[in-house]
């Protein structure tokens, strides 16, 4: 039996977003699994993607191919105002052709580090569809904890799908232990 060709893996770096990423991000947000797994709208416009790059209280992380610097995945953190200033929500996706190669993990680990150590966040939260095991597996692996389920969380192909809420908290350091979070 012919040996299955080893799956080509994409070597990536995690960097900030560039204006030139818009076409590649639009392609990722238009790919079937990303529309299925997130709240990306089918036939989304490139202008909407461009606009999303400049949203306030948002920090982008881009997984770019070492080969040609093309974006193959993204993650952004949106933090709140006022008393929610140290709470952020997370949205992420990897291009269908680059999924399952550890890119999602790299994006998550970088975002958690920068979120807690530079954005001074206390909590990072997300919502994942109840029928998305690979995403849930990944989030659990990097430390996200299940906190509850939102019924009819978002519509997909005419069906309102439930979503799990998950979150990771900044580990309490010695100082915080003494002072309290
Ligand atoms: C979910 C997603 C971001 C993960 O990124 P990725 O680069 O594919 O993830 P990784 O390769 O780093 O890790 C995937 C993990 O899930 C595991 N996995 C894959 N399919 C799985 C399944 N059906 N059940 C359980 N675990 C699964 C992989 O084995 C891997 O775990 P491992 O490192 O222990 O082997 C990406 O697949 C994606 O963008 N999907 C479409 C959009 C989406 O669902 N976004 C998240 C919305 S909350």
PDB file of C-alpha atoms and ligand atoms in Angstrom:
ATOM      1  CA  UNK A   1       0.000   0.000   0.000  1.00  0.00           C
ATOM      2  CA  UNK A   2       1.491   3.362  -1.121  1.00  0.00           C
ATOM      3  CA  UNK A   3       2.744   5.351   1.934  1.00  0.00           C
ATOM      4  CA  UNK A   4       0.399   8.405   2.431  1.00  0.00           C
ATOM      5  CA  UNK A   5       2.413  11.547   1.530  1.00  0.00           C
ATOM      6  CA  UNK A   6       3.348  13.373   4.739  1.00  0.00           C
ATOM      7  CA  UNK A   7       1.040  16.357   5.213  1.00  0.00           C
ATOM      8  CA  UNK A   8       2.910  19.530   4.175  1.00  0.00           C
ATOM      9  CA  UNK A   9       3.127  21.744   7.270  1.00  0.00           C
ATOM     10  CA  UNK A  10       3.282  25.523   7.031  1.00  0.00           C
ATOM     11  CA  UNK A  11       6.126  27.075   9.063  1.00  0.00           C
ATOM     12  CA  UNK A  12       4.665  30.233  10.598  1.00  0.00           C
ATOM     13  CA  UNK A  13       5.668  33.256  12.637  1.00  0.00           C
ATOM     14  CA  UNK A  14       3.177  35.140  14.834  1.00  0.00           C
ATOM     15  CA  UNK A  15       3.263  38.872  14.113  1.00  0.00           C
ATOM     16  CA  UNK A  16       1.081  41.990  14.167  1.00  0.00           C
ATOM     17  CA  UNK A  17      -1.434  42.711  11.400  1.00  0.00           C
ATOM     18  CA  UNK A  18      -0.475  44.593   8.223  1.00  0.00           C
ATOM     19  CA  UNK A  19      -2.702  46.531   5.815  1.00  0.00           C
ATOM     20  CA  UNK A  20      -1.455  44.096   3.137  1.00  0.00           C
ATOM     21  CA  UNK A  21      -3.033  41.185   5.058  1.00  0.00           C
ATOM     22  CA  UNK A  22      -6.571  42.210   4.041  1.00  0.00           C
ATOM     23  CA  UNK A  23      -6.900  39.901   0.966  1.00  0.00           C
ATOM     24  CA  UNK A  24      -5.504  36.866   2.830  1.00  0.00           C
ATOM     25  CA  UNK A  25      -7.688  37.547   5.894  1.00  0.00           C
ATOM     26  CA  UNK A  26     -10.709  37.903   3.603  1.00  0.00           C
ATOM     27  CA  UNK A  27      -9.855  34.500   2.075  1.00  0.00           C
ATOM     28  CA  UNK A  28      -9.587  32.898   5.548  1.00  0.00           C
ATOM     29  CA  UNK A  29     -12.893  34.447   6.690  1.00  0.00           C
ATOM     30  CA  UNK A  30     -14.518  33.199   3.461  1.00  0.00           C
ATOM     31  CA  UNK A  31     -13.356  29.594   3.798  1.00  0.00           C
ATOM     32  CA  UNK A  32     -16.148  27.028   4.525  1.00  0.00           C
ATOM     33  CA  UNK A  33     -14.859  25.649   7.857  1.00  0.00           C
ATOM     34  CA  UNK A  34     -14.192  29.147   9.178  1.00  0.00           C
ATOM     35  CA  UNK A  35     -17.753  30.260   8.303  1.00  0.00           C
ATOM     36  CA  UNK A  36     -18.985  27.018   9.923  1.00  0.00           C
ATOM     37  CA  UNK A  37     -16.940  27.414  13.113  1.00  0.00           C
ATOM     38  CA  UNK A  38     -17.173  31.171  13.720  1.00  0.00           C
ATOM     39  CA  UNK A  39     -19.722  33.967  13.233  1.00  0.00           C
ATOM     40  CA  UNK A  40     -18.089  35.115   9.993  1.00  0.00           C
ATOM     41  CA  UNK A  41     -20.809  36.082   7.488  1.00  0.00           C
ATOM     42  CA  UNK A  42     -20.817  34.269   4.102  1.00  0.00           C
ATOM     43  CA  UNK A  43     -19.795  36.549   1.176  1.00  0.00           C
ATOM     44  CA  UNK A  44     -18.267  39.023   3.615  1.00  0.00           C
ATOM     45  CA  UNK A  45     -16.776  42.088   1.941  1.00  0.00           C
ATOM     46  CA  UNK A  46     -13.068  42.877   1.898  1.00  0.00           C
ATOM     47  CA  UNK A  47     -13.976  46.382   3.081  1.00  0.00           C
ATOM     48  CA  UNK A  48     -15.597  44.888   6.187  1.00  0.00           C
ATOM     49  CA  UNK A  49     -12.339  43.025   6.828  1.00  0.00           C
ATOM     50  CA  UNK A  50     -10.334  46.232   6.349  1.00  0.00           C
ATOM     51  CA  UNK A  51     -12.652  48.024   8.753  1.00  0.00           C
ATOM     52  CA  UNK A  52     -12.251  45.256  11.349  1.00  0.00           C
ATOM     53  CA  UNK A  53      -8.488  45.869  11.378  1.00  0.00           C
ATOM     54  CA  UNK A  54      -8.900  49.320  12.902  1.00  0.00           C
ATOM     55  CA  UNK A  55     -11.474  48.516  15.614  1.00  0.00           C
ATOM     56  CA  UNK A  56     -10.688  50.175  18.974  1.00  0.00           C
ATOM     57  CA  UNK A  57      -9.709  48.069  22.020  1.00  0.00           C
ATOM     58  CA  UNK A  58      -8.696  45.259  19.688  1.00  0.00           C
ATOM     59  CA  UNK A  59      -5.313  43.567  19.289  1.00  0.00           C
ATOM     60  CA  UNK A  60      -4.610  41.305  16.300  1.00  0.00           C
ATOM     61  CA  UNK A  61      -2.255  38.333  16.081  1.00  0.00           C
ATOM     62  CA  UNK A  62      -1.422  37.008  12.622  1.00  0.00           C
ATOM     63  CA  UNK A  63       0.058  33.605  11.774  1.00  0.00           C
ATOM     64  CA  UNK A  64       2.165  34.329   8.700  1.00  0.00           C
ATOM     65  CA  UNK A  65       3.903  31.760   6.522  1.00  0.00           C
ATOM     66  CA  UNK A  66       7.717  31.974   6.928  1.00  0.00           C
ATOM     67  CA  UNK A  67       7.881  31.234   3.225  1.00  0.00           C
ATOM     68  CA  UNK A  68       5.961  34.210   1.780  1.00  0.00           C
ATOM     69  CA  UNK A  69       4.692  36.108   4.861  1.00  0.00           C
ATOM     70  CA  UNK A  70       1.107  35.332   3.755  1.00  0.00           C
ATOM     71  CA  UNK A  71      -1.453  35.272   6.586  1.00  0.00           C
ATOM     72  CA  UNK A  72      -2.789  31.725   7.182  1.00  0.00           C
ATOM     73  CA  UNK A  73      -4.505  32.373  10.512  1.00  0.00           C
ATOM     74  CA  UNK A  74      -5.670  35.162  12.826  1.00  0.00           C
ATOM     75  CA  UNK A  75      -6.734  35.798  16.384  1.00  0.00           C
ATOM     76  CA  UNK A  76      -7.943  39.028  17.914  1.00  0.00           C
ATOM     77  CA  UNK A  77      -8.606  40.082  21.502  1.00  0.00           C
ATOM     78  CA  UNK A  78     -11.337  42.669  22.200  1.00  0.00           C
ATOM     79  CA  UNK A  79     -11.193  44.193  25.675  1.00  0.00           C
ATOM     80  CA  UNK A  80     -13.983  46.081  27.417  1.00  0.00           C
ATOM     81  CA  UNK A  81     -14.520  49.579  28.665  1.00  0.00           C
ATOM     82  CA  UNK A  82     -14.560  50.851  32.252  1.00  0.00           C
ATOM     83  CA  UNK A  83     -14.898  48.039  34.776  1.00  0.00           C
ATOM     84  CA  UNK A  84     -14.483  45.502  31.966  1.00  0.00           C
ATOM     85  CA  UNK A  85     -11.155  46.991  30.918  1.00  0.00           C
ATOM     86  CA  UNK A  86      -9.207  43.883  31.988  1.00  0.00           C
ATOM     87  CA  UNK A  87     -11.583  41.358  30.408  1.00  0.00           C
ATOM     88  CA  UNK A  88     -11.138  40.370  26.760  1.00  0.00           C
ATOM     89  CA  UNK A  89     -13.033  38.151  24.324  1.00  0.00           C
ATOM     90  CA  UNK A  90     -11.164  36.071  21.770  1.00  0.00           C
ATOM     91  CA  UNK A  91     -11.970  35.169  18.156  1.00  0.00           C
ATOM     92  CA  UNK A  92      -9.719  33.007  16.016  1.00  0.00           C
ATOM     93  CA  UNK A  93      -9.481  31.015  12.797  1.00  0.00           C
ATOM     94  CA  UNK A  94      -6.925  29.201  10.678  1.00  0.00           C
ATOM     95  CA  UNK A  95      -7.296  28.791   6.906  1.00  0.00           C
ATOM     96  CA  UNK A  96      -8.986  25.467   6.070  1.00  0.00           C
ATOM     97  CA  UNK A  97      -5.861  24.411   4.122  1.00  0.00           C
ATOM     98  CA  UNK A  98      -3.588  25.049   7.139  1.00  0.00           C
ATOM     99  CA  UNK A  99      -5.751  23.586   9.936  1.00  0.00           C
ATOM    100  CA  UNK A 100      -4.489  20.740  12.168  1.00  0.00           C
ATOM    101  CA  UNK A 101      -0.808  21.778  11.941  1.00  0.00           C
ATOM    102  CA  UNK A 102      -0.394  23.435  15.341  1.00  0.00           C
ATOM    103  CA  UNK A 103      -0.900  26.991  14.028  1.00  0.00           C
ATOM    104  CA  UNK A 104      -3.963  27.565  16.221  1.00  0.00           C
ATOM    105  CA  UNK A 105      -1.944  26.591  19.261  1.00  0.00           C
ATOM    106  CA  UNK A 106       0.852  29.031  18.412  1.00  0.00           C
ATOM    107  CA  UNK A 107      -1.670  31.866  17.979  1.00  0.00           C
ATOM    108  CA  UNK A 108      -3.369  31.051  21.280  1.00  0.00           C
ATOM    109  CA  UNK A 109      -0.185  30.730  23.342  1.00  0.00           C
ATOM    110  CA  UNK A 110       1.113  34.059  21.986  1.00  0.00           C
ATOM    111  CA  UNK A 111      -2.197  35.856  22.588  1.00  0.00           C
ATOM    112  CA  UNK A 112      -2.504  34.528  26.153  1.00  0.00           C
ATOM    113  CA  UNK A 113       1.075  35.626  26.937  1.00  0.00           C
ATOM    114  CA  UNK A 114       0.664  39.122  25.454  1.00  0.00           C
ATOM    115  CA  UNK A 115      -2.844  39.432  26.915  1.00  0.00           C
ATOM    116  CA  UNK A 116      -1.757  38.735  30.494  1.00  0.00           C
ATOM    117  CA  UNK A 117       1.782  40.154  30.419  1.00  0.00           C
ATOM    118  CA  UNK A 118       1.287  43.289  28.246  1.00  0.00           C
ATOM    119  CA  UNK A 119      -2.421  44.089  27.968  1.00  0.00           C
ATOM    120  CA  UNK A 120      -2.686  43.436  31.726  1.00  0.00           C
ATOM    121  CA  UNK A 121      -5.827  41.333  31.251  1.00  0.00           C
ATOM    122  CA  UNK A 122      -7.248  39.318  34.130  1.00  0.00           C
ATOM    123  CA  UNK A 123      -9.552  37.139  32.043  1.00  0.00           C
ATOM    124  CA  UNK A 124      -9.826  35.993  28.386  1.00  0.00           C
ATOM    125  CA  UNK A 125     -13.155  34.460  27.363  1.00  0.00           C
ATOM    126  CA  UNK A 126     -14.663  32.916  24.219  1.00  0.00           C
ATOM    127  CA  UNK A 127     -17.684  31.121  22.821  1.00  0.00           C
ATOM    128  CA  UNK A 128     -17.353  27.886  20.828  1.00  0.00           C
ATOM    129  CA  UNK A 129     -20.128  25.976  19.093  1.00  0.00           C
ATOM    130  CA  UNK A 130     -21.061  22.788  20.988  1.00  0.00           C
ATOM    131  CA  UNK A 131     -20.315  20.697  17.834  1.00  0.00           C
ATOM    132  CA  UNK A 132     -16.744  22.010  17.345  1.00  0.00           C
ATOM    133  CA  UNK A 133     -14.577  19.371  19.151  1.00  0.00           C
ATOM    134  CA  UNK A 134     -11.229  20.360  17.655  1.00  0.00           C
ATOM    135  CA  UNK A 135     -11.581  23.945  18.836  1.00  0.00           C
ATOM    136  CA  UNK A 136     -12.771  22.853  22.290  1.00  0.00           C
ATOM    137  CA  UNK A 137      -9.912  20.351  22.552  1.00  0.00           C
ATOM    138  CA  UNK A 138      -7.414  23.066  21.661  1.00  0.00           C
ATOM    139  CA  UNK A 139      -8.834  25.592  24.136  1.00  0.00           C
ATOM    140  CA  UNK A 140      -8.821  23.035  26.958  1.00  0.00           C
ATOM    141  CA  UNK A 141      -5.243  22.106  26.131  1.00  0.00           C
ATOM    142  CA  UNK A 142      -4.015  25.686  26.616  1.00  0.00           C
ATOM    143  CA  UNK A 143      -5.968  26.171  29.850  1.00  0.00           C
ATOM    144  CA  UNK A 144      -9.455  27.428  29.010  1.00  0.00           C
ATOM    145  CA  UNK A 145     -12.162  26.135  31.354  1.00  0.00           C
ATOM    146  CA  UNK A 146     -15.806  25.423  30.447  1.00  0.00           C
ATOM    147  CA  UNK A 147     -18.081  27.867  32.292  1.00  0.00           C
ATOM    148  CA  UNK A 148     -21.527  27.191  30.813  1.00  0.00           C
ATOM    149  CA  UNK A 149     -23.597  26.860  27.666  1.00  0.00           C
ATOM    150  CA  UNK A 150     -25.592  29.525  25.820  1.00  0.00           C
ATOM    151  CA  UNK A 151     -28.623  28.044  24.118  1.00  0.00           C
ATOM    152  CA  UNK A 152     -29.298  29.202  20.544  1.00  0.00           C
ATOM    153  CA  UNK A 153     -26.088  31.176  20.636  1.00  0.00           C
ATOM    154  CA  UNK A 154     -25.841  31.975  16.912  1.00  0.00           C
ATOM    155  CA  UNK A 155     -27.478  31.033  13.618  1.00  0.00           C
ATOM    156  CA  UNK A 156     -25.747  28.708  11.130  1.00  0.00           C
ATOM    157  CA  UNK A 157     -27.456  27.458   7.955  1.00  0.00           C
ATOM    158  CA  UNK A 158     -30.835  28.440   9.430  1.00  0.00           C
ATOM    159  CA  UNK A 159     -30.301  26.598  12.723  1.00  0.00           C
ATOM    160  CA  UNK A 160     -29.603  28.388  16.018  1.00  0.00           C
ATOM    161  CA  UNK A 161     -26.633  26.496  17.450  1.00  0.00           C
ATOM    162  CA  UNK A 162     -25.771  26.311  21.171  1.00  0.00           C
ATOM    163  CA  UNK A 163     -22.380  27.634  22.271  1.00  0.00           C
ATOM    164  CA  UNK A 164     -20.099  26.772  25.171  1.00  0.00           C
ATOM    165  CA  UNK A 165     -18.570  29.632  27.136  1.00  0.00           C
ATOM    166  CA  UNK A 166     -14.960  29.072  28.115  1.00  0.00           C
ATOM    167  CA  UNK A 167     -12.415  31.301  29.851  1.00  0.00           C
ATOM    168  CA  UNK A 168      -8.852  31.431  31.130  1.00  0.00           C
ATOM    169  CA  UNK A 169      -7.814  33.573  34.094  1.00  0.00           C
ATOM    170  CA  UNK A 170      -4.432  35.198  34.672  1.00  0.00           C
ATOM    171  CA  UNK A 171      -2.613  33.039  37.224  1.00  0.00           C
ATOM    172  CA  UNK A 172      -2.449  34.834  40.557  1.00  0.00           C
ATOM    173  CA  UNK A 173       1.178  35.873  41.151  1.00  0.00           C
ATOM    174  CA  UNK A 174       2.656  36.185  44.697  1.00  0.00           C
ATOM    175  CA  UNK A 175       1.863  39.906  44.822  1.00  0.00           C
ATOM    176  CA  UNK A 176      -1.797  39.338  43.827  1.00  0.00           C
ATOM    177  CA  UNK A 177      -2.105  36.414  46.250  1.00  0.00           C
ATOM    178  CA  UNK A 178      -1.104  38.783  49.040  1.00  0.00           C
ATOM    179  CA  UNK A 179      -3.170  41.723  47.736  1.00  0.00           C
ATOM    180  CA  UNK A 180      -6.050  39.739  46.068  1.00  0.00           C
ATOM    181  CA  UNK A 181      -6.730  39.790  42.263  1.00  0.00           C
TER     182      UNK A 181
HETATM  183  C1  LIG B   1     -10.280  25.576  15.544  1.00  0.00           C
HETATM  184  C2  LIG B   1      -8.999  26.037  14.888  1.00  0.00           C
HETATM  185  C3  LIG B   1      -8.788  27.517  15.178  1.00  0.00           C
HETATM  186  C4  LIG B   1      -7.817  25.243  15.434  1.00  0.00           C
HETATM  187  O1  LIG B   1      -6.637  25.695  14.802  1.00  0.00           O
HETATM  188  P1  LIG B   1      -5.626  24.575  14.234  1.00  0.00           P
HETATM  189  O2  LIG B   1      -4.420  25.249  13.730  1.00  0.00           O
HETATM  190  O3  LIG B   1      -6.359  23.650  13.336  1.00  0.00           O
HETATM  191  O4  LIG B   1      -5.337  23.830  15.632  1.00  0.00           O
HETATM  192  P2  LIG B   1      -4.058  23.004  16.074  1.00  0.00           P
HETATM  193  O5  LIG B   1      -3.538  22.236  14.921  1.00  0.00           O
HETATM  194  O6  LIG B   1      -3.121  23.927  16.793  1.00  0.00           O
HETATM  195  O7  LIG B   1      -4.706  22.070  17.185  1.00  0.00           O
HETATM  196  C5  LIG B   1      -5.849  21.365  16.889  1.00  0.00           C
HETATM  197  C6  LIG B   1      -6.026  20.334  17.974  1.00  0.00           C
HETATM  198  O8  LIG B   1      -7.346  19.794  17.861  1.00  0.00           O
HETATM  199  C7  LIG B   1      -7.230  18.406  17.736  1.00  0.00           C
HETATM  200  N1  LIG B   1      -8.344  17.949  16.947  1.00  0.00           N
HETATM  201  C8  LIG B   1      -8.527  18.040  15.631  1.00  0.00           C
HETATM  202  N2  LIG B   1      -9.728  17.490  15.294  1.00  0.00           N
HETATM  203  C9  LIG B   1     -10.282  17.070  16.452  1.00  0.00           C
HETATM  204  C10 LIG B   1     -11.524  16.459  16.795  1.00  0.00           C
HETATM  205  N3  LIG B   1     -12.426  16.164  15.872  1.00  0.00           N
HETATM  206  N4  LIG B   1     -11.786  16.180  18.098  1.00  0.00           N
HETATM  207  C11 LIG B   1     -10.891  16.517  19.051  1.00  0.00           C
HETATM  208  N5  LIG B   1      -9.690  17.103  18.806  1.00  0.00           N
HETATM  209  C12 LIG B   1      -9.413  17.382  17.513  1.00  0.00           C
HETATM  210  C13 LIG B   1      -5.909  18.176  17.045  1.00  0.00           C
HETATM  211  O9  LIG B   1      -5.462  16.869  17.297  1.00  0.00           O
HETATM  212  C14 LIG B   1      -5.046  19.189  17.780  1.00  0.00           C
HETATM  213  O10 LIG B   1      -4.744  18.713  19.071  1.00  0.00           O
HETATM  214  P3  LIG B   1      -3.269  18.131  19.393  1.00  0.00           P
HETATM  215  O11 LIG B   1      -2.339  19.333  19.258  1.00  0.00           O
HETATM  216  O12 LIG B   1      -3.448  17.644  20.806  1.00  0.00           O
HETATM  217  O13 LIG B   1      -3.020  17.084  18.371  1.00  0.00           O
HETATM  218  C15 LIG B   1      -9.045  25.839  13.342  1.00  0.00           C
HETATM  219  O14 LIG B   1      -9.188  24.486  13.082  1.00  0.00           O
HETATM  220  C16 LIG B   1     -10.167  26.656  12.688  1.00  0.00           C
HETATM  221  O15 LIG B   1      -9.975  27.830  12.379  1.00  0.00           O
HETATM  222  N6  LIG B   1     -11.355  26.052  12.480  1.00  0.00           N
HETATM  223  C17 LIG B   1     -12.456  26.742  11.769  1.00  0.00           C
HETATM  224  C18 LIG B   1     -12.948  27.967  12.491  1.00  0.00           C
HETATM  225  C19 LIG B   1     -13.177  27.700  13.969  1.00  0.00           C
HETATM  226  O16 LIG B   1     -13.789  26.719  14.357  1.00  0.00           O
HETATM  227  N7  LIG B   1     -12.638  28.646  14.815  1.00  0.00           N
HETATM  228  C20 LIG B   1     -12.808  28.571  16.266  1.00  0.00           C
HETATM  229  C21 LIG B   1     -14.125  29.032  16.660  1.00  0.00           C
HETATM  230  S1  LIG B   1     -14.413  29.036  18.382  1.00  0.00           S
END
